[in-house]
PDB file of C-alpha atoms in Angstrom:
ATOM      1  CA  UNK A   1       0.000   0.000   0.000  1.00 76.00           C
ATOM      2  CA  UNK A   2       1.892   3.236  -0.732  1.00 93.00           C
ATOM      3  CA  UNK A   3       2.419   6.364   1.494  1.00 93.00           C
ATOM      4  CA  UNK A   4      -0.696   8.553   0.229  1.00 94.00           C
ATOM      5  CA  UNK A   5      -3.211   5.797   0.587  1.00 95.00           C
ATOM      6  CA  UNK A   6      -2.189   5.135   4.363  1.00 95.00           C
ATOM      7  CA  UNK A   7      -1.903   8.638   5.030  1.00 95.00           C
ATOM      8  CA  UNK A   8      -5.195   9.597   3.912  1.00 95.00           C
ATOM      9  CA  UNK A   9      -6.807   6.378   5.168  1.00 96.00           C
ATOM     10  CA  UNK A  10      -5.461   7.681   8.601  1.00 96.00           C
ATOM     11  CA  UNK A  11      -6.711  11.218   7.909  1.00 96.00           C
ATOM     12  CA  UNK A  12      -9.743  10.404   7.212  1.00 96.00           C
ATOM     13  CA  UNK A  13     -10.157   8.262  10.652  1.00 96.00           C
ATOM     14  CA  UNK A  14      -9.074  11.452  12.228  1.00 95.00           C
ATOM     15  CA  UNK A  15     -11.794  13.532  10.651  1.00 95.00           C
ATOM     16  CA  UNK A  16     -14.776  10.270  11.190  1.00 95.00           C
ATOM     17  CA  UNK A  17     -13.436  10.514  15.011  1.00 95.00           C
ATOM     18  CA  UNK A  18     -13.699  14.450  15.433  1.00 93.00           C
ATOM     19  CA  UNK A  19     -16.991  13.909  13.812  1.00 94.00           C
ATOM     20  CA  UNK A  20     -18.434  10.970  15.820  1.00 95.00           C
ATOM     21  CA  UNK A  21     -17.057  11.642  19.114  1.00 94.00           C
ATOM     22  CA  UNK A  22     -17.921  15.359  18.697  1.00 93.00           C
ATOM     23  CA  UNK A  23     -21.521  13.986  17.848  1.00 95.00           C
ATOM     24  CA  UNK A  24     -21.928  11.610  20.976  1.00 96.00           C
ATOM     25  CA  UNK A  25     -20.929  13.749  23.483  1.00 95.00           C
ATOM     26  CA  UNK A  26     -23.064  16.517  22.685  1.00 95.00           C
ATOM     27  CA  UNK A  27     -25.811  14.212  22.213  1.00 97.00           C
ATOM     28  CA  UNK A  28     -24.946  12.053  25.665  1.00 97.00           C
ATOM     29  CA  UNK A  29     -24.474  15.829  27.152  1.00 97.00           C
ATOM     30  CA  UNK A  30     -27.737  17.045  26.150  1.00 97.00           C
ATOM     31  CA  UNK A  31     -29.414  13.442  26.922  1.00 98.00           C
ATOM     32  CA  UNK A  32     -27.926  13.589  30.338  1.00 98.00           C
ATOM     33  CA  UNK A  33     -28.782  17.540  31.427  1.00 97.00           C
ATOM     34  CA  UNK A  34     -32.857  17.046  30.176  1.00 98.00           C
ATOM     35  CA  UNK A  35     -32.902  14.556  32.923  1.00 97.00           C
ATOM     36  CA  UNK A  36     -31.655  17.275  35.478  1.00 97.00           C
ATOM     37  CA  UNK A  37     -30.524  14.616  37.726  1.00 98.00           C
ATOM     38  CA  UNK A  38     -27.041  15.344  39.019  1.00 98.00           C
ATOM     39  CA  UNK A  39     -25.993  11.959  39.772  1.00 98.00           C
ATOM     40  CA  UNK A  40     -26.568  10.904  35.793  1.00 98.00           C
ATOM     41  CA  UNK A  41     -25.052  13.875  34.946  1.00 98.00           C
ATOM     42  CA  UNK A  42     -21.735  13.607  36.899  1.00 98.00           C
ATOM     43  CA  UNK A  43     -21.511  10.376  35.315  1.00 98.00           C
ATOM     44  CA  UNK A  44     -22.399  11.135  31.965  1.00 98.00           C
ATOM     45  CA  UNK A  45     -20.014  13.848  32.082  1.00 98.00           C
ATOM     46  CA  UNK A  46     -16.908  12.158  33.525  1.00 98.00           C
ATOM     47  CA  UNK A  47     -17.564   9.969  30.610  1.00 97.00           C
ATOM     48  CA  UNK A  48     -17.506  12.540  28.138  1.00 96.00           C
ATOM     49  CA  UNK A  49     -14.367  13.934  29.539  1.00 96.00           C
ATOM     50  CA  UNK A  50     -12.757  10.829  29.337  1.00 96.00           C
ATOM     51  CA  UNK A  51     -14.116  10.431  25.905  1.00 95.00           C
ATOM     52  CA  UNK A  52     -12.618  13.515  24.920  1.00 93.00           C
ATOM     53  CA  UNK A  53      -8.866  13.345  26.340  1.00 92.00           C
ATOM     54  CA  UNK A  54      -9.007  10.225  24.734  1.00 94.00           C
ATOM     55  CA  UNK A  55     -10.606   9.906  21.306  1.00 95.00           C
ATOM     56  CA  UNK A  56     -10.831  14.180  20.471  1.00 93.00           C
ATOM     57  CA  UNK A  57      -7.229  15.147  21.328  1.00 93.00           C
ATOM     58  CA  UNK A  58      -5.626  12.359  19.321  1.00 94.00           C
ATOM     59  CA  UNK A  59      -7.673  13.169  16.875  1.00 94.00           C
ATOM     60  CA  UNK A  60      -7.234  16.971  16.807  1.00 93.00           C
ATOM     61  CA  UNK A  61      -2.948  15.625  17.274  1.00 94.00           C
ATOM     62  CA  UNK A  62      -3.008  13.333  14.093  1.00 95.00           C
ATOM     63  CA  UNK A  63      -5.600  15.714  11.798  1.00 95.00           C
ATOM     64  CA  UNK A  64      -3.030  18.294  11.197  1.00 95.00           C
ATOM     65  CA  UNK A  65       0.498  16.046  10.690  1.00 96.00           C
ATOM     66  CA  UNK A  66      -1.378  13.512   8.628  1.00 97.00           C
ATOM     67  CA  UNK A  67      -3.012  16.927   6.458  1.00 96.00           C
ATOM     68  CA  UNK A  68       0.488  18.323   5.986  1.00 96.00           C
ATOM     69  CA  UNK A  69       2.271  15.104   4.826  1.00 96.00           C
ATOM     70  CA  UNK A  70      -0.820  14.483   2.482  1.00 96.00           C
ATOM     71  CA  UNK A  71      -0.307  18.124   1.293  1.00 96.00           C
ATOM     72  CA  UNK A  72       3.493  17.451   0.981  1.00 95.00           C
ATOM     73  CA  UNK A  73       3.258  13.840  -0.298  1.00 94.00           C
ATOM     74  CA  UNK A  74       0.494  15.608  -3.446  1.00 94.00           C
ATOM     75  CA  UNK A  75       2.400  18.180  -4.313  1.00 95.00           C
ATOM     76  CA  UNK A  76      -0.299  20.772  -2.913  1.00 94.00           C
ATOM     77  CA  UNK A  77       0.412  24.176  -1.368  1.00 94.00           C
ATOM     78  CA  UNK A  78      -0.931  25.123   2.306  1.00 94.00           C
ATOM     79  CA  UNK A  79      -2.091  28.297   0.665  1.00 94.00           C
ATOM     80  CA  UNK A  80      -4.641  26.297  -1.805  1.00 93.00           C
ATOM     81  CA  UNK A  81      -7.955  28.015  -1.157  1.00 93.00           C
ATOM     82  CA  UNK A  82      -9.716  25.055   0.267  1.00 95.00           C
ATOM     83  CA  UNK A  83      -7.076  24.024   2.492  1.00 95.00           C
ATOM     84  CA  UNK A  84      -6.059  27.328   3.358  1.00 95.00           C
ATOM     85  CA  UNK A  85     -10.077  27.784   5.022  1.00 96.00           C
ATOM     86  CA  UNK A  86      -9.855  23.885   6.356  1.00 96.00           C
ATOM     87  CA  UNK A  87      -6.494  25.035   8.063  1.00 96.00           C
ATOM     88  CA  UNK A  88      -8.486  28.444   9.600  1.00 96.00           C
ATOM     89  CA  UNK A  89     -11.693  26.678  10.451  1.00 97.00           C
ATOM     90  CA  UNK A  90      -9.732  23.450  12.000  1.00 95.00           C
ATOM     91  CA  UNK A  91      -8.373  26.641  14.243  1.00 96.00           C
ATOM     92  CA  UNK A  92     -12.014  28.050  14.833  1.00 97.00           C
ATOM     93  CA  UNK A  93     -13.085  24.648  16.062  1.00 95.00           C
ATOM     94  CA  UNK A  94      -9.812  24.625  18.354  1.00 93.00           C
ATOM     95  CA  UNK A  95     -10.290  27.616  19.714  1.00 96.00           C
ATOM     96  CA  UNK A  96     -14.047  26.745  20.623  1.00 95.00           C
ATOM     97  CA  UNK A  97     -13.292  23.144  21.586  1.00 93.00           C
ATOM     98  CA  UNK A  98     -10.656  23.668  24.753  1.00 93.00           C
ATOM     99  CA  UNK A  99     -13.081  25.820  26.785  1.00 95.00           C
ATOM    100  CA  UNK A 100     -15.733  22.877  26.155  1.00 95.00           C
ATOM    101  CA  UNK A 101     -12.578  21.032  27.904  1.00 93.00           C
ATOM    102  CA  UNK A 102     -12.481  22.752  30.966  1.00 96.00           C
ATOM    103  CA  UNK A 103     -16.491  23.465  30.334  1.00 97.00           C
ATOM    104  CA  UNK A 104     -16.953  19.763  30.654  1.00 96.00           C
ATOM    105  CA  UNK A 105     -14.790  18.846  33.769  1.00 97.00           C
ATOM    106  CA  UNK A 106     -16.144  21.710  35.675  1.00 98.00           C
ATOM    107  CA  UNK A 107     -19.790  20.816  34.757  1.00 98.00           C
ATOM    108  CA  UNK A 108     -19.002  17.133  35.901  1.00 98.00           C
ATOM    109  CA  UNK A 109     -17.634  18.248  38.952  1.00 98.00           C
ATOM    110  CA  UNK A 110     -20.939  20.237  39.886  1.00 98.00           C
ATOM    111  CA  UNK A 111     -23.023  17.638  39.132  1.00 98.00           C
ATOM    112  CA  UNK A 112     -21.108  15.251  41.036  1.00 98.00           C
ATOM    113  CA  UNK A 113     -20.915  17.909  44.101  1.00 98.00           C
ATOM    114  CA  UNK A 114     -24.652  18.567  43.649  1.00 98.00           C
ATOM    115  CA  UNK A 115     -25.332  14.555  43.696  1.00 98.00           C
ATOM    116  CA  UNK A 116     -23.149  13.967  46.805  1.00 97.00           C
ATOM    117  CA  UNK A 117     -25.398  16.675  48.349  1.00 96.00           C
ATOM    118  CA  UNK A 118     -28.959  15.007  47.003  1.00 96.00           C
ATOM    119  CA  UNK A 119     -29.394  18.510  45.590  1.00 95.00           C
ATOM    120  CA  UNK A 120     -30.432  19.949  42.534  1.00 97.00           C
ATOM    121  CA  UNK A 121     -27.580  21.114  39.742  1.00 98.00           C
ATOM    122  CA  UNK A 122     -27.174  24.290  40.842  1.00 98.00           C
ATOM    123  CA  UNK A 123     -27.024  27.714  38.830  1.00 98.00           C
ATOM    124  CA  UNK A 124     -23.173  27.678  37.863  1.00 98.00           C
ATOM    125  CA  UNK A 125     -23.900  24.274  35.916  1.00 98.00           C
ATOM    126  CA  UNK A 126     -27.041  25.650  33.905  1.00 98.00           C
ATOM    127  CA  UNK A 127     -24.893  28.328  32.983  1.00 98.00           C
ATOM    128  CA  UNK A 128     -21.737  26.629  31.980  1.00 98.00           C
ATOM    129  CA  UNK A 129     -23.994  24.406  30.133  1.00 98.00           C
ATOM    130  CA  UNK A 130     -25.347  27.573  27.869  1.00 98.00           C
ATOM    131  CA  UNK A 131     -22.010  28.503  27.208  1.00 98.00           C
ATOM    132  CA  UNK A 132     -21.092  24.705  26.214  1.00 97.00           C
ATOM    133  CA  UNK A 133     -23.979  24.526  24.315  1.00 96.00           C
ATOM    134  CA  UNK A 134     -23.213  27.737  22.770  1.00 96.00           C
ATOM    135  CA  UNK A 135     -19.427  27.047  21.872  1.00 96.00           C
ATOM    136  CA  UNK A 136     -20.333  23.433  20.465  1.00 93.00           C
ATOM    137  CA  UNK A 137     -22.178  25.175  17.797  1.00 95.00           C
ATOM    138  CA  UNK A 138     -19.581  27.340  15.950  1.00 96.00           C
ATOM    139  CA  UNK A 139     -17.171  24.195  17.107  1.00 94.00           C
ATOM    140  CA  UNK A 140     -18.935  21.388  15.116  1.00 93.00           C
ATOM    141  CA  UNK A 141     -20.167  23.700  12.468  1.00 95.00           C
ATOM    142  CA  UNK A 142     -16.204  24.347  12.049  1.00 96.00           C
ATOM    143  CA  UNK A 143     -15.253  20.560  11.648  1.00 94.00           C
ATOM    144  CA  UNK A 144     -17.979  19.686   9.559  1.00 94.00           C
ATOM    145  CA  UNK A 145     -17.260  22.576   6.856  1.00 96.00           C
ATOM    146  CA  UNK A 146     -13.603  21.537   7.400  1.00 95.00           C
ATOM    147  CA  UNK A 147     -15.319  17.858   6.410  1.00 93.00           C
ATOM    148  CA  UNK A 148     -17.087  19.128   3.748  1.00 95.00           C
ATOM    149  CA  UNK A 149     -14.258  20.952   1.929  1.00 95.00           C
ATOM    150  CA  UNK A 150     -12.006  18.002   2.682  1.00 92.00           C
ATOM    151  CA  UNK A 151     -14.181  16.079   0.071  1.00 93.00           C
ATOM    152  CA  UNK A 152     -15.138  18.486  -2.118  1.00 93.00           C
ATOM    153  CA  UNK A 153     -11.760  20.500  -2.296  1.00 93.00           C
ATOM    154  CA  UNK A 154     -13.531  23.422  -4.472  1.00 94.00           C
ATOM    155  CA  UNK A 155     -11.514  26.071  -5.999  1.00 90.00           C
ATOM    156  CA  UNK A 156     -12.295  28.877  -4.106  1.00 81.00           C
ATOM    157  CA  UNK A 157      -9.688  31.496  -5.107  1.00 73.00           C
ATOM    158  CA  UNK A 158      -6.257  31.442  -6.910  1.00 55.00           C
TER     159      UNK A 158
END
């Protein structure tokens, strides 16, 4: 099997990763906070943050090396206009995606404070979950367009 085919083939488990982990836990997220019951929560989150260290962040590691050697290994210029926008929306999503990090792991631990206590999720959490929920949007939107010009690869300019 040559270099390009493994290269992509490892690329594009990168991208299927961001897409389906970034898909579960906001749908596990959003499953878990309708129920308001902190103890489900706490441990629907403390999944999702393992989910994320584990599956997300080697994914957002190996989507950028394996991009560049495909770019190197075809010949293709960074500055292209489709990868040029992948490369600034796969920042977008970055920059959107590590506060739903720390979002996550704080939101866990007030669930799992409130749920220790037999209390309700308090005010901090319904907040921090806006502002996930808020974040996620622009974040996925970025790594799906990123998807979408991946396969496509229009010419956009020059």
């Amino acid at each position: 099997m040559s270099q390009y085919l493994v290269l992509k083939a490892l690329h594009v488990l990168g991208a299927a990763i961001l897409l389906g982990t970034g898909t579960g836990i906001a749908f596990f997220m959003l499953m878990a906070h309708r129920t308001r019951d902190a103890a489900f929560v706490a441990r629907t989150a403390a999944t999702v943050v393992v989910a994320d260290a584990l599956f997300t962040a080697t994914a957002v590691i190996a989507q950028p090396v394996t991009g560049y050697l495909l770019v190197r290994e075809t010949g293709r210029s960074l500055t292209e206009g489709w990868i040029a926008l992948s490369l600034g929306l796969y920042l977008v999503a970055g920059l959107f995606w590590l506060p739903v990090v720390w979002i996550q792991a704080r939101m866990r631990d007030l669930a799992a404070e409130a749920a220790r206590g037999r209390g309700p999720l308090p005010a901090t959490y319904h907040r921090l979950f806006r502002l996930w929920f808020t974040c996620g949007v622009p974040g996925f939107g970025s790594v799906l367009a990123t998807g979408w010009l991946m396969i496509a690869k229009p010419s956009l300019w020059g």
